[in-house]
PDB file of N, CA, C and O in Angstrom:
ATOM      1  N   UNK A   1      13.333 -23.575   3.934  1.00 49.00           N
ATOM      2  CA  UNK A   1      14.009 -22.506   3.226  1.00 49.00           C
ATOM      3  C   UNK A   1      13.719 -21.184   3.935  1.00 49.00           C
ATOM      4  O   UNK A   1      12.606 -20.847   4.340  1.00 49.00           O
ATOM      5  N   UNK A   2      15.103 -20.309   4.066  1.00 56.00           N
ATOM      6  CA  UNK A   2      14.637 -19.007   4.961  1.00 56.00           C
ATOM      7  C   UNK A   2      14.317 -18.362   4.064  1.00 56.00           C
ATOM      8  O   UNK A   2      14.762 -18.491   2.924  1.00 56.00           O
ATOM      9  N   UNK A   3      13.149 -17.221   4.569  1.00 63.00           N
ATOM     10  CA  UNK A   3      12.172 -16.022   3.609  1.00 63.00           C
ATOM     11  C   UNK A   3      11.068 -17.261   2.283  1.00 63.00           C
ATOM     12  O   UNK A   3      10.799 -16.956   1.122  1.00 63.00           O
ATOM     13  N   UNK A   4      10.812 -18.101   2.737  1.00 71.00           N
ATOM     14  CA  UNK A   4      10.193 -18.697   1.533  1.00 71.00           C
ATOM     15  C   UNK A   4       8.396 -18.146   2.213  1.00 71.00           C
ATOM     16  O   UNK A   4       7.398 -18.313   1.513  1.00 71.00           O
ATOM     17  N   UNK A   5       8.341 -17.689   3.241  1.00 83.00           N
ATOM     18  CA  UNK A   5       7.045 -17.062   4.449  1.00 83.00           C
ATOM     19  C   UNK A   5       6.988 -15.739   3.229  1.00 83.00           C
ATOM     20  O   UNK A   5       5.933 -15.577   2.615  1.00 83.00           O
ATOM     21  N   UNK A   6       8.004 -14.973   2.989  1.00 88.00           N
ATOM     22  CA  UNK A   6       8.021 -13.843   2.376  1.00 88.00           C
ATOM     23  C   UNK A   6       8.738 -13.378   1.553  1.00 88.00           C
ATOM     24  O   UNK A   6       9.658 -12.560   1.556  1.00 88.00           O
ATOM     25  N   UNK A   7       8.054 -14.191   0.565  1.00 92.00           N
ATOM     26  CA  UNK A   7       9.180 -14.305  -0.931  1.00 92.00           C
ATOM     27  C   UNK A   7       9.088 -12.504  -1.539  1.00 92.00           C
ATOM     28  O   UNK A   7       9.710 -12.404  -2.596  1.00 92.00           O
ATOM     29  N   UNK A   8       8.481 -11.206  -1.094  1.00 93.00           N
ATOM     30  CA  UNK A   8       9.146 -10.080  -1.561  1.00 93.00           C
ATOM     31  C   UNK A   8       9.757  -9.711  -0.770  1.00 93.00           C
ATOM     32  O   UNK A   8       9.673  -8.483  -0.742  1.00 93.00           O
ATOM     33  N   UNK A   9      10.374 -10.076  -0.050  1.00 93.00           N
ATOM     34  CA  UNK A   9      11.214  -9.040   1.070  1.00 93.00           C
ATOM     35  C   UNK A   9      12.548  -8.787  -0.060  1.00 93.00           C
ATOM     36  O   UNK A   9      13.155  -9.432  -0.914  1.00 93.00           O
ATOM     37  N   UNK A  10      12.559  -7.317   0.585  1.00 92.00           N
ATOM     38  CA  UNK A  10      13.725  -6.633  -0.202  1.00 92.00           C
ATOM     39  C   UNK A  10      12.903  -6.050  -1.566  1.00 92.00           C
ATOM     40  O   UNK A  10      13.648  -5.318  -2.218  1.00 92.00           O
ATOM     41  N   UNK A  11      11.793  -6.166  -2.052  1.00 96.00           N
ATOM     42  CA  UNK A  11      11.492  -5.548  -2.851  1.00 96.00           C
ATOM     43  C   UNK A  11      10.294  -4.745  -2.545  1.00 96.00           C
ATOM     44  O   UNK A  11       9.414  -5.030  -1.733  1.00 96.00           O
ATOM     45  N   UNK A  12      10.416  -3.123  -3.723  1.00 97.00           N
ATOM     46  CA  UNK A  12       9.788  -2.189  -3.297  1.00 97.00           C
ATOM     47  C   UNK A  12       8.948  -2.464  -4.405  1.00 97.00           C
ATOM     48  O   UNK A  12       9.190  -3.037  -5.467  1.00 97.00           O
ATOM     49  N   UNK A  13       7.615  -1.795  -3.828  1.00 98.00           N
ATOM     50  CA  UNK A  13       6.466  -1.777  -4.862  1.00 98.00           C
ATOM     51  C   UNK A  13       5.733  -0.185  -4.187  1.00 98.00           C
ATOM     52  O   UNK A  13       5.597   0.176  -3.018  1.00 98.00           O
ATOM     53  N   UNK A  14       5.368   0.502  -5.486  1.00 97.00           N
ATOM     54  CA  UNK A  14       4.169   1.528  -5.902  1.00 97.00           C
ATOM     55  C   UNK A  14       3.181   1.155  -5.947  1.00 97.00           C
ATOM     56  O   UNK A  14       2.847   0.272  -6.737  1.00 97.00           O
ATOM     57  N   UNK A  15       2.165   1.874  -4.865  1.00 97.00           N
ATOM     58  CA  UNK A  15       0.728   1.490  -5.203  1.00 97.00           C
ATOM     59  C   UNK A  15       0.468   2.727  -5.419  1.00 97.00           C
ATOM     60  O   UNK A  15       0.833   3.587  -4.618  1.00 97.00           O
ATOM     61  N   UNK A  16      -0.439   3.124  -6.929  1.00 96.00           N
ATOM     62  CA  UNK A  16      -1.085   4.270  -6.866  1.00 96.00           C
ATOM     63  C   UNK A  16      -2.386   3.577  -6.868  1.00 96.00           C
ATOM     64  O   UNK A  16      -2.686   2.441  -7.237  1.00 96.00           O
ATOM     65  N   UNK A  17      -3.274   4.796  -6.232  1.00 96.00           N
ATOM     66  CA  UNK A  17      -4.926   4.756  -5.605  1.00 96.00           C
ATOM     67  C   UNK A  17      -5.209   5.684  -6.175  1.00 96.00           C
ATOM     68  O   UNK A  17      -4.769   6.766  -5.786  1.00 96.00           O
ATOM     69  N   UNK A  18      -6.029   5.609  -7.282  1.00 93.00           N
ATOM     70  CA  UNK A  18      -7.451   6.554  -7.738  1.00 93.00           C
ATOM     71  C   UNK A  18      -8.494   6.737  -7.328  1.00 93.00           C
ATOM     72  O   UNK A  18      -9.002   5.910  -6.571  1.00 93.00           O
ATOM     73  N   UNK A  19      -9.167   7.909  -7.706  1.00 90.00           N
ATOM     74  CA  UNK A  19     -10.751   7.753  -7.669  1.00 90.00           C
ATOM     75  C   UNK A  19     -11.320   6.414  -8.235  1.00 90.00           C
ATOM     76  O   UNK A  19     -11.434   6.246  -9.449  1.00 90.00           O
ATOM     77  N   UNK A  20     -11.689   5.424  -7.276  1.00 88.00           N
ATOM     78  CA  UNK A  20     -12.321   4.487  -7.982  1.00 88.00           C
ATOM     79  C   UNK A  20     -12.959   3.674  -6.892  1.00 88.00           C
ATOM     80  O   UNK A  20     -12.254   3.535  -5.892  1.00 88.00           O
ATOM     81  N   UNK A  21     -14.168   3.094  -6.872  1.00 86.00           N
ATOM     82  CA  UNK A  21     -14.553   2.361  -5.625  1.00 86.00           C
ATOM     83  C   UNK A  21     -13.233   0.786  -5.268  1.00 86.00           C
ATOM     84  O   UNK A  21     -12.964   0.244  -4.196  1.00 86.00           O
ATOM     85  N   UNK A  22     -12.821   0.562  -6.365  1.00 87.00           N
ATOM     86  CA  UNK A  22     -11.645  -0.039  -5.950  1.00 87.00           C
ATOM     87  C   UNK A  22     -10.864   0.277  -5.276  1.00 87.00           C
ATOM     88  O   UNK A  22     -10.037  -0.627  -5.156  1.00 87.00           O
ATOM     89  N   UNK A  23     -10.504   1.581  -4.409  1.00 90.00           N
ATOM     90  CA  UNK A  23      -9.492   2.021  -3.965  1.00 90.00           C
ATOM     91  C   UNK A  23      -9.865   1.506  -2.384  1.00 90.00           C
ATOM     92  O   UNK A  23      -8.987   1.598  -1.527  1.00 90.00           O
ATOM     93  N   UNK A  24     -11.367   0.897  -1.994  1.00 89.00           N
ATOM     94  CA  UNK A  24     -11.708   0.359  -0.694  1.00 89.00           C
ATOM     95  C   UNK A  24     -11.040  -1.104  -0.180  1.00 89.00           C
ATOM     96  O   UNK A  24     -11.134  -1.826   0.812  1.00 89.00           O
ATOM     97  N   UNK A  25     -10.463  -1.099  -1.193  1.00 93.00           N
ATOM     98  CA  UNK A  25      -9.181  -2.621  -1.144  1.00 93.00           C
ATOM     99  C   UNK A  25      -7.914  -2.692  -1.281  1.00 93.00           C
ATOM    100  O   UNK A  25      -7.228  -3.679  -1.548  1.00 93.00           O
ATOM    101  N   UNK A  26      -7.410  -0.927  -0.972  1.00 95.00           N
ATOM    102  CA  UNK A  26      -6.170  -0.837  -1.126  1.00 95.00           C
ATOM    103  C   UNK A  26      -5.768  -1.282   0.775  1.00 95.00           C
ATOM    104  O   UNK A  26      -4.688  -1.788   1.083  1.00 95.00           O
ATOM    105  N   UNK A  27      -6.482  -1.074   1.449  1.00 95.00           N
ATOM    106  CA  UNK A  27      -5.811  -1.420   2.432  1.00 95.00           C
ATOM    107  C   UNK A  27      -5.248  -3.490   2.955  1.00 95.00           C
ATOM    108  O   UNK A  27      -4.488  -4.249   3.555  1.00 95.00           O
ATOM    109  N   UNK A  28      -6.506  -3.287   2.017  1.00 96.00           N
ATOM    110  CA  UNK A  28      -6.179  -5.456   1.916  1.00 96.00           C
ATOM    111  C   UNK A  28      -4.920  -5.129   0.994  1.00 96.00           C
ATOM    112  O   UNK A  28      -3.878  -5.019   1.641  1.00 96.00           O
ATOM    113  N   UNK A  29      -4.806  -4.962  -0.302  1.00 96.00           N
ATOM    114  CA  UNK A  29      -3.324  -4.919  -0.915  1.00 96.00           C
ATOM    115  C   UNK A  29      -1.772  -4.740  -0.079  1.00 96.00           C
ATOM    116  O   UNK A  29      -0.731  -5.378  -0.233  1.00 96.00           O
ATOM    117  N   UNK A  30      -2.125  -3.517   0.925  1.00 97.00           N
ATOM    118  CA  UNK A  30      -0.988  -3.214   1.124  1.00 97.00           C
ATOM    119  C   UNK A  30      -0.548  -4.285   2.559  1.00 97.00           C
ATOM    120  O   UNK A  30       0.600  -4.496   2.950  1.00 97.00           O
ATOM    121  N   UNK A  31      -1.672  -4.779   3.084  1.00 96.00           N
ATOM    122  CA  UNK A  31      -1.163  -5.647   4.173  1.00 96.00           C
ATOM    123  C   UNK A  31      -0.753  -6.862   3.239  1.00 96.00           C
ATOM    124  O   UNK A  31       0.330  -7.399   3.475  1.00 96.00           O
ATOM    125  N   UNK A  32      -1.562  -7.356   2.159  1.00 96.00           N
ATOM    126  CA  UNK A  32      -0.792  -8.789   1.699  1.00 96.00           C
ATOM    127  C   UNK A  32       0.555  -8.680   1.520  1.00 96.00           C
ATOM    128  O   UNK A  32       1.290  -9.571   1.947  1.00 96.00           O
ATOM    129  N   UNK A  33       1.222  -7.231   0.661  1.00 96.00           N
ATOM    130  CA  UNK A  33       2.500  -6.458   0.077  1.00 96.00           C
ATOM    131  C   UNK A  33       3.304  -7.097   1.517  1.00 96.00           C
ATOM    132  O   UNK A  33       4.111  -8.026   1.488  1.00 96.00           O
ATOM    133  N   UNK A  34       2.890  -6.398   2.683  1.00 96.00           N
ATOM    134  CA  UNK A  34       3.789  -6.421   3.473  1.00 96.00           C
ATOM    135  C   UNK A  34       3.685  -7.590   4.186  1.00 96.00           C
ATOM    136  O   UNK A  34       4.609  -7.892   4.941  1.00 96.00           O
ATOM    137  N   UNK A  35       2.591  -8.400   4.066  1.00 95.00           N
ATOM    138  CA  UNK A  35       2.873  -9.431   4.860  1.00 95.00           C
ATOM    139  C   UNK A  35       3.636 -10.547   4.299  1.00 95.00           C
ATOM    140  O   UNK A  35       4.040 -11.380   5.110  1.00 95.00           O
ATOM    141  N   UNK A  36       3.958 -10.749   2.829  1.00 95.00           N
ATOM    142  CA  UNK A  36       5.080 -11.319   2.143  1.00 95.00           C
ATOM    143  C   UNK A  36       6.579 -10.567   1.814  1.00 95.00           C
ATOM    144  O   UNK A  36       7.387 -11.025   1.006  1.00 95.00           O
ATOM    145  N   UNK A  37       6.775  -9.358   2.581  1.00 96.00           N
ATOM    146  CA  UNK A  37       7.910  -9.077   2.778  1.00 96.00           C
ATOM    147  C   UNK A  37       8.157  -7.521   2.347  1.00 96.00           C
ATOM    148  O   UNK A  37       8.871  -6.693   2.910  1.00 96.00           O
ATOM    149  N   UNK A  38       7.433  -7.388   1.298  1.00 97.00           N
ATOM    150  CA  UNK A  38       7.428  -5.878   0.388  1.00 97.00           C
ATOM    151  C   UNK A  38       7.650  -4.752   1.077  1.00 97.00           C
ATOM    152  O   UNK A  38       7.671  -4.869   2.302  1.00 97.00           O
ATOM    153  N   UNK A  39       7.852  -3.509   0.532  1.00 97.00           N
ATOM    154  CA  UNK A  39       8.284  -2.267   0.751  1.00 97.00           C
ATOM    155  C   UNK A  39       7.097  -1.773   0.302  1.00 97.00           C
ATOM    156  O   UNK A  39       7.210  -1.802  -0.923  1.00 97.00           O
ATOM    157  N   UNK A  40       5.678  -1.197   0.668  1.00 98.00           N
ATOM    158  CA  UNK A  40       5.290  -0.007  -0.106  1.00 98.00           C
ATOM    159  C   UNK A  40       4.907   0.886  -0.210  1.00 98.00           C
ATOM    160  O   UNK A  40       4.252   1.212   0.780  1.00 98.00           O
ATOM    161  N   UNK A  41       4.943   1.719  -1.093  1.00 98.00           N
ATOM    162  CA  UNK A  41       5.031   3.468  -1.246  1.00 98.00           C
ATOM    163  C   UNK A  41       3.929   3.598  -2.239  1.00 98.00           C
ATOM    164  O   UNK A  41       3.796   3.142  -3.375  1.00 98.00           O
ATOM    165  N   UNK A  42       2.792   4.733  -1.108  1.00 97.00           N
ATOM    166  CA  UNK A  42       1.744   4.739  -1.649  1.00 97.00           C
ATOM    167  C   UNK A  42       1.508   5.794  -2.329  1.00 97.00           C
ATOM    168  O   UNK A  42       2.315   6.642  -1.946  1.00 97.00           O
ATOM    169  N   UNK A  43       0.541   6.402  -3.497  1.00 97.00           N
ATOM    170  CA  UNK A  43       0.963   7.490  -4.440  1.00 97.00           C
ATOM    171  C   UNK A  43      -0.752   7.618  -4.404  1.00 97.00           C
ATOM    172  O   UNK A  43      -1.402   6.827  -5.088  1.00 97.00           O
ATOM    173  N   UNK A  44      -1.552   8.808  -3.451  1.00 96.00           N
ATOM    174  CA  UNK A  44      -2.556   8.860  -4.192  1.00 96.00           C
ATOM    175  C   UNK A  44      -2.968  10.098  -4.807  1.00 96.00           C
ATOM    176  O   UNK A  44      -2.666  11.258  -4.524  1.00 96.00           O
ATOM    177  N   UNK A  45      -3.819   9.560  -5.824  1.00 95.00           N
ATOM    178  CA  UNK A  45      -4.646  10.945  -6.625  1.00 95.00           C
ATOM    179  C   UNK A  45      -5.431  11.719  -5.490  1.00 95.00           C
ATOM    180  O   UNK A  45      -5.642  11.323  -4.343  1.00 95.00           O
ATOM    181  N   UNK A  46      -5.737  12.669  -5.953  1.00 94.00           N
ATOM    182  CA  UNK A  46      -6.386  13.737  -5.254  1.00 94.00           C
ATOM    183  C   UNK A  46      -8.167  12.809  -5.584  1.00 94.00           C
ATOM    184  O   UNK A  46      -8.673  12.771  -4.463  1.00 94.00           O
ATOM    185  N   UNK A  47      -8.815  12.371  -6.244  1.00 93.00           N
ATOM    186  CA  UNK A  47      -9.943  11.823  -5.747  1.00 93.00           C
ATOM    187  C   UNK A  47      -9.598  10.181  -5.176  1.00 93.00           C
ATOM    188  O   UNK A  47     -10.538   9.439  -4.894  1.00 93.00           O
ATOM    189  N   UNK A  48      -8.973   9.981  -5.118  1.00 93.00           N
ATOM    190  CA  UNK A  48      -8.284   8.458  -4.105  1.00 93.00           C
ATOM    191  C   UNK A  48      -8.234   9.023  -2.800  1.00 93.00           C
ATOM    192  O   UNK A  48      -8.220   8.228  -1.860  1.00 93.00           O
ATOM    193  N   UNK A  49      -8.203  10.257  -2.559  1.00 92.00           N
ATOM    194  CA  UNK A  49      -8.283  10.463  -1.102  1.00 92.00           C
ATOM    195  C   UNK A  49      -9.515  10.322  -0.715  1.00 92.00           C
ATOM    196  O   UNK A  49      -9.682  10.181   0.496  1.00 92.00           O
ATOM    197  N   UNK A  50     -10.679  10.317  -1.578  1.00 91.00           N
ATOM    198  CA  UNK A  50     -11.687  10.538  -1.183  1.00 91.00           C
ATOM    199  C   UNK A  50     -12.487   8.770  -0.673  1.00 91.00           C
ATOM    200  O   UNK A  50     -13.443   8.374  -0.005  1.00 91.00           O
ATOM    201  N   UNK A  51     -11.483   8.244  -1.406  1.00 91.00           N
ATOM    202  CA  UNK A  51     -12.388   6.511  -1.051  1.00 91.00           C
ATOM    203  C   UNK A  51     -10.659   5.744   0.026  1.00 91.00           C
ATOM    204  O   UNK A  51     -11.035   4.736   0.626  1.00 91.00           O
ATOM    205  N   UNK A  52      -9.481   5.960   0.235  1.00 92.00           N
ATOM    206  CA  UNK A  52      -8.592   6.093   1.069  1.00 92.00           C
ATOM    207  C   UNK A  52      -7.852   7.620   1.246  1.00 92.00           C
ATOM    208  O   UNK A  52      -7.315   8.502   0.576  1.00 92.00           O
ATOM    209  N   UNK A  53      -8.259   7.244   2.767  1.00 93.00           N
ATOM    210  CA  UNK A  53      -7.333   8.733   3.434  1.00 93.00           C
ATOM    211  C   UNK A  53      -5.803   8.213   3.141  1.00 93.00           C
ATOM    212  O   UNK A  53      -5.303   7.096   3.007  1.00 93.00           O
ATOM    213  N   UNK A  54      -5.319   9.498   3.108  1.00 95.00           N
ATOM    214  CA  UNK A  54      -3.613   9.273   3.375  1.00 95.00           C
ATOM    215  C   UNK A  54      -3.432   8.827   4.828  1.00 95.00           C
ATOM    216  O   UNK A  54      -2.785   7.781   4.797  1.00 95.00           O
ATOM    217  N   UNK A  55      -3.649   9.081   5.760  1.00 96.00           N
ATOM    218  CA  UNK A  55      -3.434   8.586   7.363  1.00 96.00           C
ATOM    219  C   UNK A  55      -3.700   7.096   7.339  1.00 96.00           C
ATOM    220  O   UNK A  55      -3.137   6.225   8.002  1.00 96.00           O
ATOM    221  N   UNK A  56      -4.331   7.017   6.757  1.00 95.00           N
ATOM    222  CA  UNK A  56      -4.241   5.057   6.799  1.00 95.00           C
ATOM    223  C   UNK A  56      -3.533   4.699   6.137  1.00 95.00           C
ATOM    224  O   UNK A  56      -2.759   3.924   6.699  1.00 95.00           O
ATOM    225  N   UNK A  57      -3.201   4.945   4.444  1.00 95.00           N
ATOM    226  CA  UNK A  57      -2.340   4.396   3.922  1.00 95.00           C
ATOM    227  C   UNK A  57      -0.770   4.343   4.932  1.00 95.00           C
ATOM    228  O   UNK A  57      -0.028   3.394   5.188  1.00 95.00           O
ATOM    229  N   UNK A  58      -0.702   5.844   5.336  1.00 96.00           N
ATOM    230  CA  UNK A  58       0.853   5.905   6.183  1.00 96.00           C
ATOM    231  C   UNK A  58       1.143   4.982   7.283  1.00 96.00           C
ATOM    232  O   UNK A  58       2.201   4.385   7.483  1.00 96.00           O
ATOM    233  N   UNK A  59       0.058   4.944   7.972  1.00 96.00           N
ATOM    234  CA  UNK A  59      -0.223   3.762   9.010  1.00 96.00           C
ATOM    235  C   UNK A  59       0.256   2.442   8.790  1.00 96.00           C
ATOM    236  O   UNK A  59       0.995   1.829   9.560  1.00 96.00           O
ATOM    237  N   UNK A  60      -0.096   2.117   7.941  1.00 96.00           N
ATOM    238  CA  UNK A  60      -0.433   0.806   7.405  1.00 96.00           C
ATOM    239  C   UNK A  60       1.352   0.528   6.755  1.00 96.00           C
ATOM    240  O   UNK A  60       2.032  -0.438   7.101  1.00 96.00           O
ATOM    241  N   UNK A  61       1.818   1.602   5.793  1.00 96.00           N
ATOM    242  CA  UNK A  61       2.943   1.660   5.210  1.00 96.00           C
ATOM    243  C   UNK A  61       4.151   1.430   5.741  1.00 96.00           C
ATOM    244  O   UNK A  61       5.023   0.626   5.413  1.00 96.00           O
ATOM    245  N   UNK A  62       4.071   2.875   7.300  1.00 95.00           N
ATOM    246  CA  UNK A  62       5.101   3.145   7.478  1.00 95.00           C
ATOM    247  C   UNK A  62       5.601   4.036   6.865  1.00 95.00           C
ATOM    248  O   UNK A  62       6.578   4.345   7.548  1.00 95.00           O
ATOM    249  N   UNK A  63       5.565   4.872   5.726  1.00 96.00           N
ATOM    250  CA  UNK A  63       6.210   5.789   4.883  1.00 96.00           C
ATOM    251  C   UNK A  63       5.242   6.949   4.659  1.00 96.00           C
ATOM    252  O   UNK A  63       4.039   7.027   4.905  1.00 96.00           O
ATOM    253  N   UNK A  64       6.258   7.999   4.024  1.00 97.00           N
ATOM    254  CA  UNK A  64       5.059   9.278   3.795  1.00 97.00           C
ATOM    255  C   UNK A  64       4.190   8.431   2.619  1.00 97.00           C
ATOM    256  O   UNK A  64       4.615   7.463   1.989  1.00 97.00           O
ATOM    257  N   UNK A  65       2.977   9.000   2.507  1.00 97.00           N
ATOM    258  CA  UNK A  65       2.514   9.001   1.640  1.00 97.00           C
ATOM    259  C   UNK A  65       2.295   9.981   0.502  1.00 97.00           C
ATOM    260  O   UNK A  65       1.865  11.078   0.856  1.00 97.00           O
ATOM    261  N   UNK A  66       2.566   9.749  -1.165  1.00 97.00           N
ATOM    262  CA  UNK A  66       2.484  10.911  -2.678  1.00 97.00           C
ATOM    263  C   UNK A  66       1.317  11.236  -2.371  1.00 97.00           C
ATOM    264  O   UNK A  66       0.462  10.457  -1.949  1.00 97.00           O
ATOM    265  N   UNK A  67       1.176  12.488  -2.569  1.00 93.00           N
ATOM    266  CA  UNK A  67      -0.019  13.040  -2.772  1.00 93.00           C
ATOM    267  C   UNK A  67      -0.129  13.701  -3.854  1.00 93.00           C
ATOM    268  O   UNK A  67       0.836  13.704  -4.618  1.00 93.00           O
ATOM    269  N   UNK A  68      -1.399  14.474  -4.219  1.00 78.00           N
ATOM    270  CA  UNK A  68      -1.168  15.438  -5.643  1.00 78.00           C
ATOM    271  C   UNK A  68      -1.436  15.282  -6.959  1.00 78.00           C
ATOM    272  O   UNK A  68      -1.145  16.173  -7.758  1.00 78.00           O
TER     273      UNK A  68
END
């Protein structure tokens, strides 16, 4: 079956990143997102920058990254 490798392709997903020591696994999230096909657009809080930079999320994305 074609795309069954990456059953989200074509769909977009929001990741928002907080202040939270969880936010040291947003970069594993966003490669699984995209490595099954996904779109995603990253939204972080102003203390989420502090445990992910925006320059990696964009990296990683491809897209601007929300800030604010």
């Amino acid at each position: 079956m074609i795309g069954a490798d990456r059953p989200l392709m074509n769909e977009r997903v929001l990741l928002a990143v907080t202040g939270s020591v969880a936010a040291c696994k947003a970069d594993r999230i966003i490669r699984e997102l995209t490595d099954r096909g996904a779109e995603v657009q990253v939204l972080l809080t102003e203390s989420g920058k502090r445990f992910f930079p925006p320059e990696t999320a964009g990296s990683l994305t491809e897209l601007p990254v929300i800030t604010g």
